[in-house]
CSV table of C-alpha atoms and ligand atoms in Angstrom, one decimal:
chain,number,residue,atom,x,y,z
A,942,MET,CA,-63.3,46.0,15.2
A,943,SER,CA,-67.1,47.7,15.1
A,944,ASP,CA,-68.9,50.3,17.3
A,945,GLY,CA,-71.8,48.0,18.6
A,946,ALA,CA,-69.4,44.4,18.7
A,947,PHE,CA,-69.7,42.6,22.1
A,948,CYS,CA,-68.9,39.2,22.9
A,949,ILE,CA,-71.2,36.5,21.2
A,950,THR,CA,-71.6,34.2,24.6
A,951,CYS,CA,-72.1,36.7,27.3
A,952,GLY,CA,-72.7,40.3,25.9
A,953,SER,CA,-69.3,42.1,27.4
A,954,GLU,CA,-67.8,44.8,25.2
A,955,PRO,CA,-64.3,44.7,23.5
A,956,PRO,CA,-61.3,43.6,23.2
A,957,LEU,CA,-62.7,40.9,21.4
A,958,THR,CA,-61.1,37.5,20.1
A,959,SER,CA,-61.3,36.7,16.2
A,960,ASP,CA,-64.2,34.8,17.5
A,961,ARG,CA,-65.8,37.2,18.7
A,962,MET,CA,-65.5,36.3,22.0
A,963,CYS,CA,-64.4,38.4,25.7
A,964,GLU,CA,-60.6,37.1,27.1
A,965,GLU,CA,-63.0,35.2,29.8
A,966,CYS,CA,-65.5,33.8,27.3
A,967,PHE,CA,-62.7,32.8,25.6
A,968,ARG,CA,-60.5,30.6,28.1
A,969,LYS,CA,-63.9,28.8,28.8
A,970,ARG,CA,-64.0,27.1,25.8
A,971,ASN,CA,-60.6,26.7,24.9
A,972,ILE,CA,-57.0,24.3,26.2
A,973,LEU,CA,-53.9,24.3,25.0
A,974,SER,CA,-53.0,20.5,25.7
A,975,LYS,CA,-55.0,17.6,26.7
A,976,ILE,CA,-54.2,14.2,28.2
A,977,SER,CA,-55.6,10.9,29.7
A,978,ASP,CA,-55.1,10.2,32.9
A,979,ARG,CA,-53.9,7.2,32.6
A,980,LEU,CA,-51.2,6.0,29.7
A,981,GLN,CA,-50.0,2.3,29.3
A,982,GLN,CA,-46.9,1.1,28.5
A,983,TYR,CA,-44.8,-2.2,28.0
A,984,ARG,CA,-41.5,-3.7,29.3
A,985,CYS,CA,-39.9,-7.0,29.0
A,986,PRO,CA,-39.9,-8.9,32.3
A,987,LYS,CA,-36.5,-11.5,31.0
A,988,CYS,CA,-34.8,-8.0,29.8
A,989,ASP,CA,-36.0,-5.0,31.5
A,990,GLN,CA,-36.1,-3.4,28.0
A,991,HIS,CA,-39.4,-1.5,26.5
A,992,GLU,CA,-41.0,-0.8,24.2
A,993,VAL,CA,-40.7,1.9,22.4
A,994,ARG,CA,-42.0,2.2,18.9
A,995,GLY,CA,-43.0,-0.9,17.8
A,996,ARG,CA,-38.7,-2.2,19.0
A,997,TRP,CA,-37.6,-2.8,21.9
A,998,SER,CA,-35.0,-0.4,24.0
A,999,GLU,CA,-32.5,0.4,26.9
A,1000,ILE,CA,-34.6,4.0,28.5
A,1001,THR,CA,-34.2,5.6,31.4
A,1002,LYS,CA,-37.0,6.7,33.7
A,1003,GLU,CA,-36.2,10.5,32.3
A,1004,ASN,CA,-36.7,9.8,28.6
A,1005,LEU,CA,-39.6,6.8,28.9
A,1006,ALA,CA,-41.7,9.7,31.0
A,1007,ASP,CA,-40.7,12.4,27.5
A,1008,LEU,CA,-41.3,10.2,25.6
A,1009,ARG,CA,-45.0,8.7,26.7
A,1010,ILE,CA,-45.6,12.3,26.7
A,1011,ARG,CA,-44.9,13.4,23.7
A,1012,GLU,CA,-46.6,9.9,22.3
A,1013,ASN,CA,-49.9,10.7,24.8
A,1014,ILE,CA,-50.4,14.9,24.9
A,1015,GLU,CA,-52.6,16.7,22.2
A,1016,TYR,CA,-52.3,20.8,21.4
A,1017,SER,CA,-54.7,22.5,20.1
A,1018,ASP,CA,-54.4,23.6,16.6
A,1019,LYS,CA,-54.3,27.1,17.8
A,1020,SER,CA,-51.3,27.1,20.4
A,1021,LYS,CA,-48.4,29.4,19.6
A,1022,ASN,CA,-44.9,28.7,21.9
A,1023,VAL,CA,-45.7,26.0,23.6
A,1024,ASN,CA,-43.6,24.9,26.6
A,1025,LEU,CA,-43.5,22.0,28.2
A,1026,GLY,CA,-42.0,20.7,31.6
A,1027,PHE,CA,-43.2,17.2,33.8
A,1028,ALA,CA,-41.6,15.9,37.1
A,1029,ILE,CA,-42.0,12.2,38.0
A,1030,GLU,CA,-42.9,11.2,41.3
A,1031,GLU,CA,-42.7,7.7,41.9
A,1032,ILE,CA,-45.2,5.3,43.4
A,1033,ASP,CA,-44.0,1.9,42.7
A,1034,ASP,CA,-41.6,-0.6,40.5
A,1035,ARG,CA,-44.6,-0.2,38.1
A,1036,SER,CA,-46.0,2.6,37.8
A,1037,MET,CA,-45.2,6.5,38.2
A,1038,ARG,CA,-47.3,9.9,38.4
A,1039,LEU,CA,-45.5,12.5,35.8
A,1040,HIS,CA,-46.6,15.9,36.8
A,1041,ILE,CA,-46.7,18.5,33.8
A,1042,ASP,CA,-47.0,22.1,33.5
A,1043,VAL,CA,-47.9,22.9,29.7
A,1044,SER,CA,-47.4,26.3,28.9
A,1045,GLY,CA,-48.0,28.7,25.5
A,1046,GLU,CA,-50.4,31.6,23.6
A,1047,ILE,CA,-53.5,30.9,21.9
A,1048,GLU,CA,-54.4,34.2,20.1
A,1049,GLY,CA,-51.8,36.2,22.2
A,1050,TYR,CA,-53.0,35.5,25.7
A,1051,LYS,CA,-51.5,33.4,27.9
A,1052,PHE,CA,-52.4,29.9,29.1
A,1053,LEU,CA,-50.8,28.1,32.0
A,1054,GLU,CA,-52.2,25.2,32.7
A,1055,ASN,CA,-51.3,21.2,34.5
A,1056,HIS,CA,-51.9,17.8,34.2
A,1057,ILE,CA,-51.4,14.8,36.0
A,1058,THR,CA,-51.2,11.5,34.6
A,1059,LEU,CA,-50.5,7.9,35.9
A,1060,MET,CA,-47.9,5.8,34.1
A,1061,GLN,CA,-48.2,2.1,34.2
A,1062,THR,CA,-46.9,-0.5,32.9
A,1063,SER,CA,-47.3,-3.9,31.9
A,1064,ASN,CA,-45.6,-7.4,31.3
A,1065,ALA,CA,-44.5,-8.5,27.6
A,1066,VAL,CA,-41.7,-10.2,26.5
A,1067,CYS,CA,-39.9,-9.3,23.5
A,1068,PRO,CA,-39.0,-11.3,20.8
A,1069,ALA,CA,-35.7,-11.3,21.9
A,1070,CYS,CA,-36.0,-12.6,24.6
A,1071,THR,CA,-39.2,-15.1,23.0
A,1072,ARG,CA,-36.9,-16.3,20.8
A,1073,LYS,CA,-33.5,-16.8,23.7
A,1074,ALA,CA,-36.3,-18.8,25.9
A,1075,GLY,CA,-37.2,-20.8,22.9
A,1076,SER,CA,-33.5,-22.0,21.7
A,1077,TYR,CA,-33.8,-20.0,18.6
A,1078,PHE,CA,-30.8,-19.7,16.6
A,1079,GLU,CA,-30.5,-18.1,12.8
A,1080,SER,CA,-27.1,-18.6,11.6
A,1081,ILE,CA,-23.6,-21.8,13.0
A,1082,VAL,CA,-21.2,-20.4,13.2
A,1083,GLN,CA,-17.7,-22.2,12.5
A,1084,LEU,CA,-14.4,-21.0,14.0
A,1085,ARG,CA,-11.6,-23.4,12.3
A,1086,SER,CA,-7.7,-23.4,11.3
A,1087,ALA,CA,-6.2,-24.4,8.1
A,1088,GLY,CA,-4.5,-27.2,7.9
A,1089,ARG,CA,-4.2,-27.3,11.5
A,1090,LYS,CA,-6.0,-26.4,15.1
A,1091,LEU,CA,-7.3,-23.9,16.3
A,1092,THR,CA,-5.0,-23.3,19.9
A,1093,SER,CA,-6.9,-22.0,22.6
A,1094,ASP,CA,-5.0,-19.2,22.9
A,1095,GLU,CA,-6.2,-18.6,19.1
A,1096,VAL,CA,-9.6,-19.6,19.9
A,1097,LYS,CA,-9.8,-16.6,22.9
A,1098,VAL,CA,-8.7,-14.0,20.3
A,1099,VAL,CA,-10.8,-14.9,17.3
A,1100,ARG,CA,-14.0,-15.2,20.1
A,1101,ASN,CA,-12.9,-12.0,21.5
A,1102,THR,CA,-13.3,-10.0,18.6
A,1103,LEU,CA,-17.0,-11.5,18.8
A,1104,ASP,CA,-17.8,-8.9,22.0
A,1105,GLU,CA,-15.6,-6.3,20.5
A,1106,MET,CA,-18.5,-6.1,17.6
A,1107,LEU,CA,-21.3,-6.4,19.8
A,1108,GLY,CA,-19.2,-3.4,22.3
A,1109,ASP,CA,-18.9,-1.0,19.4
A,1110,MET,CA,-21.9,-1.2,17.8
A,1111,GLU,CA,-26.0,0.4,19.0
A,1112,ALA,CA,-27.8,-3.4,20.7
A,1113,ASP,CA,-29.5,-5.2,18.1
A,1114,PRO,CA,-31.4,-7.8,20.1
A,1115,MET,CA,-31.4,-10.3,18.1
A,1116,PHE,CA,-27.8,-10.3,18.7
A,1117,PHE,CA,-27.1,-12.7,21.1
A,1118,ILE,CA,-25.1,-15.7,21.2
A,1119,THR,CA,-27.7,-19.3,21.7
A,1120,SER,CA,-24.8,-21.5,22.4
A,1121,GLU,CA,-20.6,-22.2,22.2
A,1122,GLY,CA,-18.6,-24.5,23.2
A,1123,PRO,CA,-15.3,-26.2,21.6
A,1124,VAL,CA,-15.4,-29.2,18.6
A,1125,THR,CA,-12.9,-31.0,17.3
A,1126,GLY,CA,-10.1,-28.4,15.6
A,1127,GLY,CA,-12.5,-25.3,16.3
A,1128,TRP,CA,-14.8,-23.8,18.2
A,1129,ASP,CA,-19.2,-24.2,17.2
A,1130,MET,CA,-21.5,-21.5,18.1
A,1131,GLN,CA,-25.0,-21.2,17.6
A,1132,LEU,CA,-26.1,-16.9,17.3
A,1133,GLY,CA,-29.9,-15.1,16.6
A,1134,SER,CA,-29.4,-13.2,14.1
A,1135,LYS,CA,-27.7,-14.2,10.2
A,1136,ALA,CA,-27.2,-10.6,10.4
A,1137,MET,CA,-25.0,-10.9,13.4
A,1138,ALA,CA,-23.1,-14.0,12.1
A,1139,ARG,CA,-21.9,-12.2,8.1
A,1140,SER,CA,-20.7,-8.4,10.2
A,1141,TRP,CA,-18.5,-10.5,12.5
A,1142,GLY,CA,-17.6,-12.5,9.0
A,1143,LYS,CA,-16.7,-9.8,7.9
A,1144,ARG,CA,-14.5,-9.0,10.7
A,1145,LEU,CA,-12.7,-11.6,11.1
A,1146,VAL,CA,-11.1,-11.6,7.1
A,1147,GLN,CA,-10.2,-8.4,8.0
A,1148,LYS,CA,-8.4,-8.9,11.2
A,1149,PHE,CA,-7.5,-12.3,10.9
A,1150,GLY,CA,-7.0,-13.2,6.8
A,1151,GLY,CA,-8.2,-16.3,5.6
A,1152,THR,CA,-11.9,-17.5,4.2
A,1153,ILE,CA,-15.5,-17.5,5.0
A,1154,LYS,CA,-18.5,-20.1,3.3
A,1155,GLU,CA,-21.3,-19.7,4.1
A,1156,THR,CA,-23.5,-22.7,3.0
A,1157,SER,CA,-28.3,-22.3,3.7
A,1158,THR,CA,-30.6,-25.1,4.8
A,1159,VAL,CA,-34.5,-24.8,4.7
A,1160,VAL,CA,-35.1,-25.6,8.1
A,1161,GLY,CA,-39.4,-25.1,8.2
A,1162,SER,CA,-41.3,-22.7,6.6
A,1163,ASN,CA,-43.5,-19.2,7.9
A,1164,ASP,CA,-46.9,-18.3,6.9
A,1165,GLY,CA,-45.6,-20.0,3.3
A,1166,ILE,CA,-42.3,-18.5,3.6
A,1167,GLU,CA,-39.1,-20.5,3.3
A,1168,VAL,CA,-37.1,-20.3,7.3
A,1169,THR,CA,-33.2,-21.2,6.3
A,1170,ARG,CA,-30.3,-21.5,8.7
A,1171,LEU,CA,-26.6,-19.8,7.7
A,1172,THR,CA,-24.2,-22.0,8.5
A,1173,MET,CA,-20.5,-19.7,8.4
A,1174,SER,CA,-17.3,-21.7,8.5
A,1175,TYR,CA,-14.4,-19.3,8.5
A,1176,ARG,CA,-11.1,-20.5,8.4
A,1177,LYS,CA,-8.1,-18.3,9.7
A,1178,PRO,CA,-4.8,-19.4,7.7
A,1179,ALA,CA,-2.5,-20.8,10.8
A,1180,TYR,CA,0.0,-17.4,10.0
A,1181,SER,CA,-0.4,-13.6,11.0
A,1182,ILE,CA,0.6,-10.4,10.2
A,1183,GLY,CA,4.3,-9.8,10.5
A,1184,ASP,CA,4.7,-13.3,10.7
A,1185,ILE,CA,7.9,-15.3,8.9
A,1186,VAL,CA,6.9,-17.4,6.8
A,1187,LYS,CA,8.5,-20.7,4.4
A,1188,PHE,CA,7.3,-20.6,0.9
A,1189,LYS,CA,8.5,-22.0,-2.0
A,1190,LYS,CA,12.3,-22.5,-0.1
A,1191,ASN,CA,12.3,-19.2,0.4
A,1192,LEU,CA,12.0,-16.5,4.0
A,1193,TRP,CA,8.7,-14.4,3.8
A,1194,LEU,CA,6.7,-11.8,5.9
A,1195,ILE,CA,3.1,-11.7,5.5
A,1196,ASP,CA,3.1,-8.4,4.8
A,1197,ARG,CA,-1.3,-7.5,5.2
A,1198,TRP,CA,-4.3,-9.3,3.4
A,1199,GLN,CA,-6.1,-9.1,0.7
A,1200,LYS,CA,-9.6,-11.1,-1.2
A,1201,ASP,CA,-7.6,-14.0,-2.1
A,1202,GLY,CA,-4.4,-14.4,0.4
A,1203,PRO,CA,-1.3,-12.1,1.7
A,1204,ILE,CA,0.6,-9.9,0.0
A,1205,LEU,CA,4.4,-11.4,1.4
A,1206,ARG,CA,7.8,-9.5,1.4
A,1207,ARG,CA,10.7,-11.1,0.9
A,1208,ILE,CA,12.9,-11.2,4.0
A,1209,LYS,CA,16.6,-11.1,1.6
A,1210,TYR,CA,15.6,-8.3,-0.4
A,1211,PHE,CA,12.6,-5.9,-1.2
A,1212,GLU,CA,10.9,-8.3,-2.7
A,1213,ARG,CA,6.3,-8.7,-3.2
A,1214,THR,CA,3.8,-10.7,-4.1
A,1215,GLY,CA,0.4,-11.8,-4.0
A,1216,VAL,CA,0.0,-15.7,-2.9
A,1217,SER,CA,-3.3,-17.6,-2.9
A,1218,TRP,CA,-5.1,-19.1,0.9
A,1219,ARG,CA,-4.4,-22.3,-1.0
A,1220,ASP,CA,-0.8,-21.9,-2.5
A,1221,MET,CA,-0.6,-20.8,1.0
A,1222,GLU,CA,-0.8,-24.5,3.1
A,1223,LYS,CA,2.1,-24.8,1.8
A,1224,SER,CA,4.0,-22.5,3.8
A,1225,VAL,CA,5.4,-23.2,7.1
A,1226,VAL,CA,5.5,-20.8,10.3
A,1227,ILE,CA,9.6,-19.9,11.0
A,1228,CYS,CA,9.1,-17.6,13.2
A,1229,ALA,CA,5.9,-15.9,14.4
A,1230,VAL,CA,5.4,-11.9,15.2
A,1231,LYS,CA,5.5,-12.8,18.9
A,1232,ASN,CA,8.5,-14.1,19.0
A,1233,GLN,CA,10.1,-11.4,16.9
A,1234,PHE,CA,12.2,-8.8,18.7
A,1235,LEU,CA,13.0,-5.4,18.6
A,1236,VAL,CA,16.2,-5.0,20.2
A,1237,GLU,CA,18.7,-1.8,21.4
A,1238,ILE,CA,22.2,-1.7,18.3
A,1239,LEU,CA,24.9,-1.4,21.4
A,1240,ASN,CA,27.4,-1.5,17.8
A,1241,ARG,CA,27.2,-0.9,14.3
A,1242,ASP,CA,29.1,-0.5,11.0
A,1243,SER,CA,28.2,-0.2,7.7
A,1244,SER,CA,26.9,-4.6,7.2
A,1245,ALA,CA,26.8,-5.5,10.9
A,1246,VAL,CA,25.5,-4.4,14.0
A,1247,GLU,CA,25.7,-5.8,17.2
A,1248,ILE,CA,22.7,-6.8,20.1
A,1249,MET,CA,22.3,-8.3,23.5
A,1250,ASP,CA,20.8,-12.0,23.0
A,1251,PRO,CA,16.7,-11.3,24.4
A,1252,ILE,CA,17.2,-14.6,25.4
A,1253,ASP,CA,20.7,-15.4,27.2
A,1254,PHE,CA,22.4,-12.4,26.8
A,1255,SER,CA,25.8,-12.3,25.5
A,1256,ILE,CA,25.7,-9.9,21.8
A,1257,VAL,CA,26.1,-10.8,19.1
A,1258,THR,CA,26.9,-10.3,15.6
A,1259,VAL,CA,23.3,-9.6,13.4
A,1260,GLY,CA,24.0,-8.6,9.7
A,1261,LEU,CA,21.8,-5.3,8.4
A,1262,PRO,CA,18.2,-6.1,6.7
A,1263,TYR,CA,18.5,-4.6,3.1
A,1264,HIS,CA,17.5,-1.1,3.9
A,1265,ASP,CA,18.1,-0.1,7.1
A,1266,ASP,CA,18.4,3.6,8.3
A,1267,PRO,CA,22.0,4.3,9.5
A,1268,ASN,CA,20.9,6.3,12.1
A,1269,SER,CA,18.0,3.3,13.5
A,1270,LYS,CA,18.8,3.0,17.2
A,1271,THR,CA,16.7,-0.6,17.1
A,1272,ILE,CA,16.4,-3.4,15.1
A,1273,LEU,CA,14.2,-6.2,15.1
A,1274,ILE,CA,15.0,-10.3,14.9
A,1275,GLY,CA,14.3,-12.9,15.0
A,1276,PHE,CA,16.2,-16.0,15.9
A,1277,ILE,CA,15.7,-18.3,12.1
A,1278,GLU,CA,17.6,-21.5,11.1
A,1279,GLU,CA,19.2,-21.6,14.7
A,1280,LYS,CA,20.6,-17.5,14.3
A,1281,TRP,CA,19.4,-14.5,15.0
A,1282,LEU,CA,18.2,-13.1,11.9
A,1283,ALA,CA,17.5,-8.9,11.0
A,1284,ILE,CA,13.7,-8.7,10.0
A,1285,PRO,CA,13.2,-6.0,7.5
A,1286,GLN,CA,10.6,-4.1,8.8
A,1287,THR,CA,7.7,-1.9,6.8
A,1288,ASN,CA,7.5,1.3,8.3
A,1289,MET,CA,11.2,1.9,6.2
A,1290,GLU,CA,9.6,0.5,3.3
A,1291,ASN,CA,8.2,4.1,2.3
A,1292,LYS,CA,11.4,5.8,3.6
B,2362,ZN,ZN1,-67.7,37.1,26.6
B,2363,ZN,ZN1,-36.4,-9.4,26.4
């Protein structure tokens, strides 16, 4: 600063800021931040979610206040090292007063500011609730079994996987159920979105095997764009992984699913084969996995073991499976064709 410099506003001596003002005049003309004294936000009266950047979400009071302040506060371009703190004063269900402290620096001068703003909440029904109220649905899901009716237990197990999926994922407001109920042979549902139906379909096939058929129907038009509805028909196989089935006169174990059908493992000796869903419709479940027992081995010799019959507790002899671990203390059995039969276990295959 050259000799003779002075504040352009009041004529004070240096030190002066870059725009040649003394500290007092500089502070009068500069602020760190500003925020309107009223903020407005929207909440859906039906689901209590708040509108946040064009989406609707569940959010805590603290996060909401933090978000609204950050959305609305403006900082001076010259501000540096800014810190913000706030306290919430609740007035009623629709309004809260926010006490905001801001600290920071401009040209090396420390600034401390306090703002008070009133945040008010208005009602607005979110799109998901609007749709639900209008019984809107975008897809129909039909749960069926291949070749027979789905039992009510099966419906329960299959249906539960939808709740599991919804629990595992981030909430999507369009993932809702409009209606559901029993129909001949299975269970029908109307779902809020096509994506919901498709993600669930993928899960069903991975877990229970089977096939998905999709059909699309035009149900109207919106601004010249066709509105379609998806019908997704899921056919669950009549058997599960681990079940023993009779197929082409032989006994096989359902090993795992692939796209075109299950992989089967022969019970009698080592053989593996892939079969189509269609061919498998001729198979019959002989011993479901839920009717198989893992029992203790009481005695063993080179070809057979003695075990206790899990139903009548008598001691019976069971021939060893084709691959047997001589150190194993247990054996998996199923009652097949009038006698107990050892079932080769999948985990033995890799030993
Ligand atoms: Zn001055
Ligand atoms: Zn809502």
